[in-house]
Short mmCIF file of C-alpha atoms in Angstrom, two decimals:
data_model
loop_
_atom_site.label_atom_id
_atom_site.label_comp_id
_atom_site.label_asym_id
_atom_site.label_seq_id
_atom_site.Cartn_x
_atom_site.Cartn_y
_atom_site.Cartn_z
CA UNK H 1 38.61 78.79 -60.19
CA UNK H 2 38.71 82.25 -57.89
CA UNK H 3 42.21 83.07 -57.58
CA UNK H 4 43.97 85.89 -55.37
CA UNK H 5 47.48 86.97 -56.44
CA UNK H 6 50.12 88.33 -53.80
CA UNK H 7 53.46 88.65 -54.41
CA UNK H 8 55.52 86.71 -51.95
CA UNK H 9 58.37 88.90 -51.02
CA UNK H 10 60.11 88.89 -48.79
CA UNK H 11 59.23 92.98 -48.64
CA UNK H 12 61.82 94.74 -46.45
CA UNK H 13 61.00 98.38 -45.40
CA UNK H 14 62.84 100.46 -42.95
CA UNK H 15 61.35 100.93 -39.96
CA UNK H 16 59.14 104.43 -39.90
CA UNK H 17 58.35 103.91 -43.70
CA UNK H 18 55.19 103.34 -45.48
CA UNK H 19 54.77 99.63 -46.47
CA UNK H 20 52.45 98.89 -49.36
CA UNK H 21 51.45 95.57 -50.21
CA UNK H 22 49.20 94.29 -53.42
CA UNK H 23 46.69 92.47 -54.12
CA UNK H 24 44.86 91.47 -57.72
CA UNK H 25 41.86 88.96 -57.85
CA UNK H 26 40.27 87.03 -60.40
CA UNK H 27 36.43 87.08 -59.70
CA UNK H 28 34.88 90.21 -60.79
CA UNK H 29 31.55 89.63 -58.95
CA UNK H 30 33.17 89.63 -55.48
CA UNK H 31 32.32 91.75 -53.26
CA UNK H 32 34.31 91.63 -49.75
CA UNK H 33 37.50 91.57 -48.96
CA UNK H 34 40.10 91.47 -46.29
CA UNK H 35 43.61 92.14 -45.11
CA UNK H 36 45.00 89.43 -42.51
CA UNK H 37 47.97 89.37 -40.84
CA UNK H 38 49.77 86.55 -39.70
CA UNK H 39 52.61 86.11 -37.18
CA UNK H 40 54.77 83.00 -37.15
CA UNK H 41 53.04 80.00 -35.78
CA UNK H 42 50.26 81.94 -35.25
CA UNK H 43 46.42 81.81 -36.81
CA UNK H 44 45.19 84.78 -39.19
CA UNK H 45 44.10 87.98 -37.31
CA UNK H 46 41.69 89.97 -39.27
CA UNK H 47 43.11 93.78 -39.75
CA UNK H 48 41.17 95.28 -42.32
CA UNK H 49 37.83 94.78 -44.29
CA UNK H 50 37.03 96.52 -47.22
CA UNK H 51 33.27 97.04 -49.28
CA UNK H 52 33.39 99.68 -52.01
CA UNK H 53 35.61 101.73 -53.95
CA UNK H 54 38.26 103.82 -52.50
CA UNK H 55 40.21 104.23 -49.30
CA UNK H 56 38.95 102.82 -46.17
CA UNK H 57 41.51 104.01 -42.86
CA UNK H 58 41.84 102.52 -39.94
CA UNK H 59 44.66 103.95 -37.55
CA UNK H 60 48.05 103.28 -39.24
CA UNK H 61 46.12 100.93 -41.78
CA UNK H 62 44.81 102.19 -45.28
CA UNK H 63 42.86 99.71 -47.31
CA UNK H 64 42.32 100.53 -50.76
CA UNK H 65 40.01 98.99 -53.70
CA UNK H 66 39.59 99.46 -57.46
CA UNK H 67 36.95 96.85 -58.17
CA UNK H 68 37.51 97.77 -61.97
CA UNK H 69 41.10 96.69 -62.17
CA UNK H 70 40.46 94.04 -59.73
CA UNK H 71 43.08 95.29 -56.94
CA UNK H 72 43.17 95.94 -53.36
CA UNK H 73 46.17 97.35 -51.41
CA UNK H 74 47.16 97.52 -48.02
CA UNK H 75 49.15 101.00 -46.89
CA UNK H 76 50.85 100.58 -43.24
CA UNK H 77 52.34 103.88 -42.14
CA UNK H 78 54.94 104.47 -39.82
CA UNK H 79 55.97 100.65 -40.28
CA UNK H 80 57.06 99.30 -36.75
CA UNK H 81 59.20 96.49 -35.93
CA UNK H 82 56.13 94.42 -34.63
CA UNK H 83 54.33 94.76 -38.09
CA UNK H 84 56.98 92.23 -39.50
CA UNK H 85 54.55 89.54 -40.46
CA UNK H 86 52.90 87.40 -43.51
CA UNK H 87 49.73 89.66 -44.97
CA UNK H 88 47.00 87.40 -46.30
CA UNK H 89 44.61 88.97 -49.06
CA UNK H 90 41.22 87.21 -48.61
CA UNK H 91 38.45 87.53 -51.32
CA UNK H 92 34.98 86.48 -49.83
CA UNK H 93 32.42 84.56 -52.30
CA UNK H 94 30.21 81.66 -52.12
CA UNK H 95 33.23 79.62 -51.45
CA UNK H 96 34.20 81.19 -48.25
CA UNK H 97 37.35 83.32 -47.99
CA UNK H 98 39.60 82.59 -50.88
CA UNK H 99 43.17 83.66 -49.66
CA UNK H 100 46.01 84.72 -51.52
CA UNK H 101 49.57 83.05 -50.34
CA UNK H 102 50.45 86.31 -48.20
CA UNK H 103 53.38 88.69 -48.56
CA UNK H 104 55.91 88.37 -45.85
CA UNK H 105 56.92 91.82 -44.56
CA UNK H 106 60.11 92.44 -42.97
CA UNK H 107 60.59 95.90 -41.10
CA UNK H 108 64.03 97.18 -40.41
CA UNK H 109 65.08 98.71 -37.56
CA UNK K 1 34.23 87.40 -24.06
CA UNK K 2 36.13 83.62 -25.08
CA UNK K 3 36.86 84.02 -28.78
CA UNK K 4 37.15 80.78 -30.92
CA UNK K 5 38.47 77.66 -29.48
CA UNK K 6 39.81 74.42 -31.54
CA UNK K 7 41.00 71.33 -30.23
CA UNK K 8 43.51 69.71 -29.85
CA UNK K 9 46.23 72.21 -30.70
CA UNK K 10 48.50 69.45 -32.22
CA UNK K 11 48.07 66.14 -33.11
CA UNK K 12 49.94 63.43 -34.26
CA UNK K 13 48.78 60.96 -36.11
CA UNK K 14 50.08 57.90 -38.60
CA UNK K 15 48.68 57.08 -42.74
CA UNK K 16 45.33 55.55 -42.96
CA UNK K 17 43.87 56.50 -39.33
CA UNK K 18 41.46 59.11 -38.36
CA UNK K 19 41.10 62.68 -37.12
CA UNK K 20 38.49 64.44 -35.54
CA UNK K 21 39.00 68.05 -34.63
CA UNK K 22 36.69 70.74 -32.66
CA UNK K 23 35.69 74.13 -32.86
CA UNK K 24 33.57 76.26 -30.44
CA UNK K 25 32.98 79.64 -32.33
CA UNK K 26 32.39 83.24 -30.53
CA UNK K 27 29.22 83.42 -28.37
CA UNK K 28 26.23 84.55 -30.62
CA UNK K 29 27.77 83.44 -33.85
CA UNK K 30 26.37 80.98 -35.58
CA UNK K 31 28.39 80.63 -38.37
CA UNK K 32 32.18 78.40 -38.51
CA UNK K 33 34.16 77.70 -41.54
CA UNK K 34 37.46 75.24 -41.31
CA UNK K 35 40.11 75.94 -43.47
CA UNK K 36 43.84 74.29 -44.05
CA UNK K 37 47.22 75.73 -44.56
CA UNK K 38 50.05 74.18 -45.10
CA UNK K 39 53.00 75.96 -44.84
CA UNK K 40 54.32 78.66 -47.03
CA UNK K 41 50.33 79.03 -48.39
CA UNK K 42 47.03 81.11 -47.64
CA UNK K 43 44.37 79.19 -45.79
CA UNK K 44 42.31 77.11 -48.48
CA UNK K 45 38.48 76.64 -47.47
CA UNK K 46 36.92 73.16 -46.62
CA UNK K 47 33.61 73.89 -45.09
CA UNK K 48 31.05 76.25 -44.38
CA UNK K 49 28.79 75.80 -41.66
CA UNK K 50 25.28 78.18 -40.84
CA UNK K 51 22.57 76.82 -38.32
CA UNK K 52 23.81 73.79 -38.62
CA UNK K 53 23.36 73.35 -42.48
CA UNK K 54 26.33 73.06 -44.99
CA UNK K 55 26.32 76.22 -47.03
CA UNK K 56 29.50 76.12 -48.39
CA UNK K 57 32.39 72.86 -49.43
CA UNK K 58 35.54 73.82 -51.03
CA UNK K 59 37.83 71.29 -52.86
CA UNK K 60 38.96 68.82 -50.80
CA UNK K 61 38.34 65.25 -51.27
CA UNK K 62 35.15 63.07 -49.50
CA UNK K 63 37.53 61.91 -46.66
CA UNK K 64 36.99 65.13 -45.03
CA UNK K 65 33.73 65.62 -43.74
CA UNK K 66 32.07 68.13 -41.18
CA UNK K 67 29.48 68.71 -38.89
CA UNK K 68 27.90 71.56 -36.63
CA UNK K 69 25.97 71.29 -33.46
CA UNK K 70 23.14 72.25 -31.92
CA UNK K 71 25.30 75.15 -29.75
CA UNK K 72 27.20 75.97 -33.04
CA UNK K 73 30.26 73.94 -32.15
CA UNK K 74 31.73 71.83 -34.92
CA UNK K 75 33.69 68.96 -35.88
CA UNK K 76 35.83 68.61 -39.17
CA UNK K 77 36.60 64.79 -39.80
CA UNK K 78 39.36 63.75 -42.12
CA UNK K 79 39.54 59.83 -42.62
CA UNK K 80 41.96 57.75 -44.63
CA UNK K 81 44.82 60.42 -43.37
CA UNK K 82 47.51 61.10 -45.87
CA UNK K 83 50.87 62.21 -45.54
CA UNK K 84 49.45 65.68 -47.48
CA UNK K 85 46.84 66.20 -44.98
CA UNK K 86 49.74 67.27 -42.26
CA UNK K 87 48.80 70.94 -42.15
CA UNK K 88 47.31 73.41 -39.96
CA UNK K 89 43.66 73.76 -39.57
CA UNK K 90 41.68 76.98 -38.50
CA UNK K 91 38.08 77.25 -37.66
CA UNK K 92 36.51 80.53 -38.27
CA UNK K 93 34.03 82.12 -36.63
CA UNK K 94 31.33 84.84 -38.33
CA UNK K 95 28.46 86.73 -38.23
CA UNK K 96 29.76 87.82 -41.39
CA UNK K 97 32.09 87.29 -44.10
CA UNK K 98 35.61 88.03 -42.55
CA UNK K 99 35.56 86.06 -39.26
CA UNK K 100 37.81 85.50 -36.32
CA UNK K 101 39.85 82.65 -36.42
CA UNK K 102 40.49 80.25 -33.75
CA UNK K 103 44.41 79.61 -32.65
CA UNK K 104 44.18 76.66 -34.87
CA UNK K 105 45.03 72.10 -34.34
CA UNK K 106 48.51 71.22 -36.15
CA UNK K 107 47.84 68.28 -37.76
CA UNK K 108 51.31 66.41 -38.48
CA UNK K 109 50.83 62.80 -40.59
CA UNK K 110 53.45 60.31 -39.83
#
């Protein structure tokens, strides 16, 4: 059974600050994987993918992924009020995405 | 460009009937996957869908069942509801692995 850990917070960061939020997986073959976040009441909006090793950045995003310890991380810079959320870490294999349970990010003004 | 549509957006519905729900994915793709969450959990995968053929069944029970069209829409049908099945269920749409999910049907079982 694939399983994607997350730790469930809450995670409160003031606002301005650089939120970091983890990500371990079980499956050492896979090979995708993805950052979601997800507002209350709202679906799953795709905000990063990553591929290989290393940093991938995308504006105030920075995904990052050691396939050898199994862990992907999510940097968001500058944290904003509007980036208070639920992030979902989604492993892709031959059964579809397998998600984690999300973080739930709180930024402070 | 219309991104991914499901209907309805909620539903209620009572033990023991049936469900039928729809997806239209993104013009072009031909790919949808359906996927539950209930609350306070990630989305858990049901179904894959590619040209029409299965390619991919997570671990849900035989009363849920799926099918995709000749224009890449899809159904997912759960029979036999249970009060567990109350949840909300997202279609995704791909021409590859991560997918843009639709705004999703909120299933609640009376």
């Amino acid at each position: 059974q694939k399983e994607v850990e997350q730790n469930s917070g809450p995670l409160s960061v003031p606002e301005g600050a650089i939120a970091s939020l983890n990500c371990t997986y079980s499956d050492r073959g896979s090979q995708s994987f993805f950052w979601y976040r997800q507002y209350s009441g709202k679906s799953p909006e795709l905000i990063m993918s990553i591929y290989s090793n290393g940093d991938k950045e995308d504006g105030r995003f920075t995904a990052q992924l050691n396939k050898a310890s199994q862990y992907v991380s999510l940097l968001i810079r500058d944290s904003q009020p509007s980036d208070s959320a639920t992030y979902l870490c989604a492993v892709y294999g031959a059964d579809g995405l397998t998600f984690g349970k999300g973080t739930h990010l709180i930024i402070q003004p | 460009d219309a991104g991914v549509t499901q209907s309805p957006t909620h539903l209620i519905k009572t033990r023991g009937q049936h469900v039928t729900l729809r997806c239209s994915p993104i013009s072009g793709h031909k790919s949808v996957s359906w996927y539950q969450q209930v609350l306070g959990q990630g989305p858990q995968f049901i179904f894959q869908y590619y040209e029409k053929e299965e390619r991919g069944r997570g671990n849900f029970p035989d009363r849920f069942s799926a099918r995709q069209f000749p224009n890449y829409s899809s159904e997912l049908n759960v029979n036999a509801l249970l009060l567990g099945d109350s949840a909300l269920y997202l279609c995704a749409s791909s021409w590859r692995e991560g997918g843009s999910f639709g705004p999703g049907t909120r299933l609640l079982v009376l």
